[in-house]
Structure formats: structure tokens, C-alpha cells
mmCIF file of C-alpha atoms in Angstrom:
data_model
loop_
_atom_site.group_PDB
_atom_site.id
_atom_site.type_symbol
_atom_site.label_atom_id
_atom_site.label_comp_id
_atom_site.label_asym_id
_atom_site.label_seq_id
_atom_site.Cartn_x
_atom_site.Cartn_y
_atom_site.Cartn_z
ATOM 1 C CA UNK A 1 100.039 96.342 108.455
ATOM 2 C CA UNK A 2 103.668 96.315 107.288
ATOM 3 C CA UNK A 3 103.578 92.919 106.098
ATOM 4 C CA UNK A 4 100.445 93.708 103.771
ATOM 5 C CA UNK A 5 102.061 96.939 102.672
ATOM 6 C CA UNK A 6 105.692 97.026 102.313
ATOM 7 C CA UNK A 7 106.549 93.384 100.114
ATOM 8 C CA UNK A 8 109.251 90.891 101.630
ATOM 9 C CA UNK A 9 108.952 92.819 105.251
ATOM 10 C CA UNK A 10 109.347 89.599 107.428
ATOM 11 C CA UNK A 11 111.737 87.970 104.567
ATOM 12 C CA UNK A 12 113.944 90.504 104.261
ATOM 13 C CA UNK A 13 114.446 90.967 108.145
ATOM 14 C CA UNK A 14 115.307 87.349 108.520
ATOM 15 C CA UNK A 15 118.022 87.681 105.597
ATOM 16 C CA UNK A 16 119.414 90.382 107.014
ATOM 17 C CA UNK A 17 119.549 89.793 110.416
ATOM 18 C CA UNK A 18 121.386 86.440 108.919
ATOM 19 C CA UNK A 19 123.764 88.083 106.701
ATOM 20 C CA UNK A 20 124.768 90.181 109.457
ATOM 21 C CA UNK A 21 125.963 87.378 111.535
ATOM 22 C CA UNK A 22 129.763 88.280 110.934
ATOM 23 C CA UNK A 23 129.538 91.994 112.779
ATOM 24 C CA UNK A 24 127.389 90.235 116.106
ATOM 25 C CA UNK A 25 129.107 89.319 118.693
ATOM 26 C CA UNK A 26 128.843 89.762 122.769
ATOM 27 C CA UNK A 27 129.733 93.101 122.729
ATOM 28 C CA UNK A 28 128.260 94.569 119.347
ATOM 29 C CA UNK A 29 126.091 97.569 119.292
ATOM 30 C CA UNK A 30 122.713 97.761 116.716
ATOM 31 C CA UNK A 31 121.106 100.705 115.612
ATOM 32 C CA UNK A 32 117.780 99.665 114.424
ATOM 33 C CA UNK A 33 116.020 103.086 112.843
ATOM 34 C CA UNK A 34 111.837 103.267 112.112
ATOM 35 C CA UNK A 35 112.293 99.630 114.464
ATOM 36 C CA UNK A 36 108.022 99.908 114.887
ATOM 37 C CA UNK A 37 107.260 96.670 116.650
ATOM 38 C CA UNK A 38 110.611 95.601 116.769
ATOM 39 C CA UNK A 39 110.811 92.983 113.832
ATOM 40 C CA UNK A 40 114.792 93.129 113.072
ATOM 41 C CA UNK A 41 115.148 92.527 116.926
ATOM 42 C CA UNK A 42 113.464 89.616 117.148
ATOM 43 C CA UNK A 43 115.070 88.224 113.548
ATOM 44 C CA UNK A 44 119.219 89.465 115.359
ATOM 45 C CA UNK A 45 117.875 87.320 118.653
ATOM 46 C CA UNK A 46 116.836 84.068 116.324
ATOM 47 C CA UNK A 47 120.089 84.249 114.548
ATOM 48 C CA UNK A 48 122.149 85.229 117.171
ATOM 49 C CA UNK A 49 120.260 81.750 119.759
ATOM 50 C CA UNK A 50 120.953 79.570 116.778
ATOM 51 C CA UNK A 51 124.613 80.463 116.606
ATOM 52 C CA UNK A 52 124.913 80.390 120.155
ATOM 53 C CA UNK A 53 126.296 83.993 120.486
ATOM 54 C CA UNK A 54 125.983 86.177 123.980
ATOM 55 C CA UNK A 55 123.827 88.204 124.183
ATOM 56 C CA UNK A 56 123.854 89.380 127.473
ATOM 57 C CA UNK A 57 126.150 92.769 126.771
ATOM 58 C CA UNK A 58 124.239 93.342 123.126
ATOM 59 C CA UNK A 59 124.222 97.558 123.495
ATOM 60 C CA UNK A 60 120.557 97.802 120.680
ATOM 61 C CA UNK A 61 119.082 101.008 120.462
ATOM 62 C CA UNK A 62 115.632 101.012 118.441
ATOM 63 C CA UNK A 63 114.546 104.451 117.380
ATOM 64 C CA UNK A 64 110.888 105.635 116.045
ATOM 65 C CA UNK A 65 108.516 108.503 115.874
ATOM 66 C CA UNK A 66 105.592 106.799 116.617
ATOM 67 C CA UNK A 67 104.955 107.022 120.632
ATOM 68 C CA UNK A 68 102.756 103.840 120.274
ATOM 69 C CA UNK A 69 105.143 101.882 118.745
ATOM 70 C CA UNK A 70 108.243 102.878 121.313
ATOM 71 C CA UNK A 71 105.508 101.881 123.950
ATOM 72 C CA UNK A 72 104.843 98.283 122.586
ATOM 73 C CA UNK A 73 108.391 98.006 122.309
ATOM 74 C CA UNK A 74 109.368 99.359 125.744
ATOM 75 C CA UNK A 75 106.513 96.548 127.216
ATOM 76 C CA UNK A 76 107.734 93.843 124.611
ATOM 77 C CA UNK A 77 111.484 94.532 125.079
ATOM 78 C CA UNK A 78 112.315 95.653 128.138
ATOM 79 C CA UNK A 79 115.798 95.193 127.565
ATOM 80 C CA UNK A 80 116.736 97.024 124.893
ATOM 81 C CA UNK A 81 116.718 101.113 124.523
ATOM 82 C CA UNK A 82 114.048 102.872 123.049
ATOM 83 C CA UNK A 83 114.071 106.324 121.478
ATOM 84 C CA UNK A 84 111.092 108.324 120.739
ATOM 85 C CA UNK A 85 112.768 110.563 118.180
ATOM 86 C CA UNK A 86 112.427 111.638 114.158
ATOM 87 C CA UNK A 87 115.333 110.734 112.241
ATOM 88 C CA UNK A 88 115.640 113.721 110.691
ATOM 89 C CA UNK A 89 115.716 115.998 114.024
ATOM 90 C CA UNK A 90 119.458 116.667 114.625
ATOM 91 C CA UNK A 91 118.799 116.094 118.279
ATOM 92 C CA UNK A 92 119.076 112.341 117.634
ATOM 93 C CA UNK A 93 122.871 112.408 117.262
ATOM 94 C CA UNK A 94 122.784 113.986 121.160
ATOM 95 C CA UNK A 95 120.865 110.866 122.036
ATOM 96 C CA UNK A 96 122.822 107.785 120.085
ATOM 97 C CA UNK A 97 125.824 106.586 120.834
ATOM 98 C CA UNK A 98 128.897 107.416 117.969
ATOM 99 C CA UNK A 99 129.011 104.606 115.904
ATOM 100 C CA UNK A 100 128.005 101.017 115.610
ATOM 101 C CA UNK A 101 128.333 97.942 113.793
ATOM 102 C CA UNK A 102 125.119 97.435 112.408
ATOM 103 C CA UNK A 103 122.685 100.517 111.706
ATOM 104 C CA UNK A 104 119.106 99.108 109.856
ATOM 105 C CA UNK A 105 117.223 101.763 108.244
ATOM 106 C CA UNK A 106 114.144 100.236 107.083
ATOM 107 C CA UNK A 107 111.822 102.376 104.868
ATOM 108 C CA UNK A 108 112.045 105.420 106.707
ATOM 109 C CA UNK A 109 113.793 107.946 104.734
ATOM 110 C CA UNK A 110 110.735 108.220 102.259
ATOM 111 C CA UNK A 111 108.715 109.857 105.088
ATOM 112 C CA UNK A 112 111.942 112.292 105.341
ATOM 113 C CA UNK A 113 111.378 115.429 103.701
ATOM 114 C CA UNK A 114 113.030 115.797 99.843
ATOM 115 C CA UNK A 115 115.382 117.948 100.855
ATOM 116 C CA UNK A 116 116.155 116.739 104.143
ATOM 117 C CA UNK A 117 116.760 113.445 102.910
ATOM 118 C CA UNK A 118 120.524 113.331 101.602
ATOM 119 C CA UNK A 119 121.535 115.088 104.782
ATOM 120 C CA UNK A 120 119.669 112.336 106.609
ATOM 121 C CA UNK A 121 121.617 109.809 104.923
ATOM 122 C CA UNK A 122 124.619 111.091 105.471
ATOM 123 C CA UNK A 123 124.108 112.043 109.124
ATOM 124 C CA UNK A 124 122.727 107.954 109.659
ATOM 125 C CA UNK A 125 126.016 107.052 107.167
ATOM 126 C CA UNK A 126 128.230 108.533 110.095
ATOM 127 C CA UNK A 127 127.116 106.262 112.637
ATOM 128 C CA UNK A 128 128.146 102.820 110.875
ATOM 129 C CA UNK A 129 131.361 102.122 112.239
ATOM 130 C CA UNK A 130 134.239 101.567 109.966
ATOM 131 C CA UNK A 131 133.438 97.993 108.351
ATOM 132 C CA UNK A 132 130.185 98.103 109.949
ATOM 133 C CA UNK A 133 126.983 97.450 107.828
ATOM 134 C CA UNK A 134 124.156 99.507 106.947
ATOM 135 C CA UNK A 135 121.004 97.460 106.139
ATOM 136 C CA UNK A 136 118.317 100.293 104.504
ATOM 137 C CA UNK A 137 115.253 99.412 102.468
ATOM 138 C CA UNK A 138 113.469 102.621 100.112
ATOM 139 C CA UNK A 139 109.841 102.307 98.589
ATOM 140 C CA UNK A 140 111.270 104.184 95.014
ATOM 141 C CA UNK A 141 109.046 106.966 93.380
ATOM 142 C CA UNK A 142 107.697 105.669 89.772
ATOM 143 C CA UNK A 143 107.531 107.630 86.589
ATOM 144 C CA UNK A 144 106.430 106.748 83.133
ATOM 145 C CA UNK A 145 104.959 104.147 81.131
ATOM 146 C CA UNK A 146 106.570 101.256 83.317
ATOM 147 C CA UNK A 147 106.870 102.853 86.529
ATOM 148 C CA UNK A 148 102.781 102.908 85.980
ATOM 149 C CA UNK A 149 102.717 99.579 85.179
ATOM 150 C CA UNK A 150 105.141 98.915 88.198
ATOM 151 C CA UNK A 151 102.940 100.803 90.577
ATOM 152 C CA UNK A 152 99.939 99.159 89.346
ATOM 153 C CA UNK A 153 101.497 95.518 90.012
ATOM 154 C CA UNK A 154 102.154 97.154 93.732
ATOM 155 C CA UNK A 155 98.422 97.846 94.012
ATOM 156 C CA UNK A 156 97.455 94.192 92.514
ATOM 157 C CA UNK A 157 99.713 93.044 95.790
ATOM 158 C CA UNK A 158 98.152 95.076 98.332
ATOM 159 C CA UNK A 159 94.240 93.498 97.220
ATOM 160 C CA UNK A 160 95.608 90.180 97.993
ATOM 161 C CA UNK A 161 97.016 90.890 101.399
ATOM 162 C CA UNK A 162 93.338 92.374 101.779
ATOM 163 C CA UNK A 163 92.782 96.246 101.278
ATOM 164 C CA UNK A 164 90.097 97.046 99.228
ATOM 165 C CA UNK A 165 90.998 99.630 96.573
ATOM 166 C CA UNK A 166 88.955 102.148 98.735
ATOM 167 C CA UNK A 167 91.132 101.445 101.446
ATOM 168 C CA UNK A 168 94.408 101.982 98.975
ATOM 169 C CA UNK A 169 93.042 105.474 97.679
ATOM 170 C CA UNK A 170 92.033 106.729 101.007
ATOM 171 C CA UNK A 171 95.500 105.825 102.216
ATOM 172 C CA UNK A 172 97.371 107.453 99.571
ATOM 173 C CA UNK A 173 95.669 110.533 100.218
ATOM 174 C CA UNK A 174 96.481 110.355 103.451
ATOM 175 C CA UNK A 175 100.077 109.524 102.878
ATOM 176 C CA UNK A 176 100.124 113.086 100.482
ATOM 177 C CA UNK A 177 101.686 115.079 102.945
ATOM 178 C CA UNK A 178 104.036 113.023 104.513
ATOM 179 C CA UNK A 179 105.471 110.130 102.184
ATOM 180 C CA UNK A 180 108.239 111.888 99.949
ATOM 181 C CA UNK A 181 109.462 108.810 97.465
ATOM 182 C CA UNK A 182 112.493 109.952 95.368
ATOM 183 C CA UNK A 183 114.205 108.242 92.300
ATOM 184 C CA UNK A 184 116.920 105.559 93.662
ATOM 185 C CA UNK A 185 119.454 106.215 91.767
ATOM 186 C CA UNK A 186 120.700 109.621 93.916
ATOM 187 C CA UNK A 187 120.453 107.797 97.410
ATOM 188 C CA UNK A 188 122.603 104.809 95.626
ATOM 189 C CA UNK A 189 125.686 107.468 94.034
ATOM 190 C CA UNK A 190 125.402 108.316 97.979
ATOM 191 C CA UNK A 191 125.970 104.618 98.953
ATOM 192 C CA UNK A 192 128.599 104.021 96.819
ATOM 193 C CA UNK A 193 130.692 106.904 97.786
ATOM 194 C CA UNK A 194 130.779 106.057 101.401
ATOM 195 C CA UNK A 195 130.440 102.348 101.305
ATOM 196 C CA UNK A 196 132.993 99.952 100.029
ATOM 197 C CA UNK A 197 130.587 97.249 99.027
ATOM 198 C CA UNK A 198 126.735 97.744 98.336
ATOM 199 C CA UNK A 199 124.664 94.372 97.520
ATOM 200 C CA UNK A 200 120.992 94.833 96.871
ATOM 201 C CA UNK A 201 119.087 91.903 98.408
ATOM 202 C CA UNK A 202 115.089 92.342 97.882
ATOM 203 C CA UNK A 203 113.179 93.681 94.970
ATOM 204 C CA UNK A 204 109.432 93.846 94.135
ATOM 205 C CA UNK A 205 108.676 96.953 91.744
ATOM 206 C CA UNK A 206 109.323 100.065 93.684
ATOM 207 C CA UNK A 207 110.634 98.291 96.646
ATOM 208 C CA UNK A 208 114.091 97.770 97.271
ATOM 209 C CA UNK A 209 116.174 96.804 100.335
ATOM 210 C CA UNK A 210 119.983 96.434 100.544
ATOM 211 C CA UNK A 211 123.312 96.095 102.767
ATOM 212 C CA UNK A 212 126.368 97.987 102.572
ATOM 213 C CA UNK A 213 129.771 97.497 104.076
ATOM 214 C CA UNK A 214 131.450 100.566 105.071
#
């Protein structure tokens, strides 16, 4: 369902899973937030096989809200910890470790209340260690003549990965209540304070993932 909603899903795993190559090693700890079935996993293991690094004391922690998702990826990856938490519940700081080298935060902070959502940030912000990366990816809210003509591009890509637009309507409606998109350009002023580099690496209208170096 991802990969016929959310455009360059798979893709933009696998780049970032290889540009992230420089922060893995034996000993490295991932935070992998909104992990569903465990995609960026499986891209860090197929980077980390081909360049032949250990993985046998990898610390990866995959958080989500969904307690059918944790349970496919408590049977799938038995190795790796699984949280059943929100993100924007302070109680997940009790249950993560401090920091860590790579935190991926993959379109979840849309489903994050308006108001929570720079707090969010800031609280997930905290747990990249110093010259750690932050991989995050933000479906954008749209607004006037070309943010119409953007969304209706994104609607034009969800009929060819095979919704009908019954199916599109009926899931926007449902999505009312609980998808909060925002305007990018506050959650990337937040980036750039608290990052020393931010590179944007996917785009596709109102979709936009990137990586930032702390």
C-alpha cells in the first residue's frame, strides 16, 4: 500500500540506507520511526552484506503505532527491537535509548497533530547523535493554483498504481481526522537550525524526503 501511495517509497529507502553507509558500522545504533513492515531494515542489511560490515552487535530499534505492523515485524525480524508506541507520546523518550547515529523518520510527522508537530521534531532532533544523520520524508500540504495542479498530478499517480478514484475519495475522507500536512518550509527553518548540512534527495509534487547531518 505504501508503494502505491507514498511515490519513490522503495527508491528512496535504498538511497538512503546507501548514503548512510559512512555512520554503520559493528557497533552503530538505528532508530527507524513509522518502520511499518520494516523496509529501511531490510535496505541497512543489503547495504551493510554488500560492504561486508558486522552486523552482529547492530543495536536497531523500529518504532510504530500500528500493533499489526510491530507484530509482522516482531515475526519477520526477530532480531531487532520493536516498539509499539506514537511518536508524539512523550513516553517514547523513557523507552529509546539517548542518541544514535542514524534516526529515519519516514512520513510520520504528517499524522502528528499541527501543533504537536514542531515539538515532535525537536524531541526526534535530540536523539541524532552529534554528526549522526536524520533521514525524514513529509507528504507537504498544497495551496493555490499550482499546489492544485500538484495535487492533481499526485492523484493521476495513485490511478496507475491501481486505486480507483472512489477508492482515493473514500480514503481522503478517512484520512480527515488524522493526516495533518503542513507547509515545508517551517519544518525545514527547523532543520537548518539544528543540522549542519540538509540535502533533499526525492521529490514528486508534495512529496519530499531528505538527510541531514547533525
Amino acid at each position: 500500500m505504501a508503494k502505491r501511495s507514498i511515490p519513490n517509497f522503495y527508491e528512496a529507502h535504498e538511497a538512503h540506507a546507501n548514503m548512510a553507509e559512512d555512520w554503520l558500522h559493528e557497533d552503530c545504533r538505528v532508530l527507524d520511526i513509522g518502520a511499518s513492515r520494516g523496509s529501511f531494515y531490510r535496505a541497512l542489511m543489503k547495504v551493510m552484506g554488500e560492504k561486508q560490515i558486522p552486523t552482529k552487535n547492530l543495536k536497531y530499534t523500529a518504532v510504530d503505532n500500528s500493533p499489526d505492523m510491530c507484530e509482522y515485524m516482531r515475526n519477520d525480524f526477530p532480531n531487532i527491537r520493536v516498539l509499539c508506541e506514537d511518536v508524539s507520546s512523550q513516553k517514547i523518550l523513557s523507552l529509546v535509548d539517548t542518541q544514535y547515529e542514524v534516526v529515519c523518520l519516514h512520513y510520520v510527522l504528517q499524522f502528528v497533530k499541527p501543533e504537536d508537530q514542531i515539538t515532535t521534531l525537536l524531541r526526534i532532533i535530540n536523539l541524532v547523535k552529534p554528526g549522526g544523520l536524520l533521514i525524514f520524508g513529509h507528504k507537504a500540504s498544497h495551496a493555490g493554483v499550482l499546489g492544485d495542479l500538484a495535487h492533481d498530478r499526485y492523484i493521476e499517480f495513485r490511478v496507475k498504481n491501481g486505486y480507483t478514484r472512489e477508492e482515493i475519495a473514500a480514503k481522503t475522507v478517512a484520512l480527515k481526522n488524522s493526516m495533518f500536512t503542513r507547509d515545508h518550509r517551517r519544518l525545514l527553518e527547523t532543520m537548518h537550525m539544528h543540522f549542519s548540512e540538509v540535502q533533499e534527495t526525492f521529490r514528486f509534487m508534495m512529496f519530499s524526503t531528505l538527510v541531514a547531518r547533525k
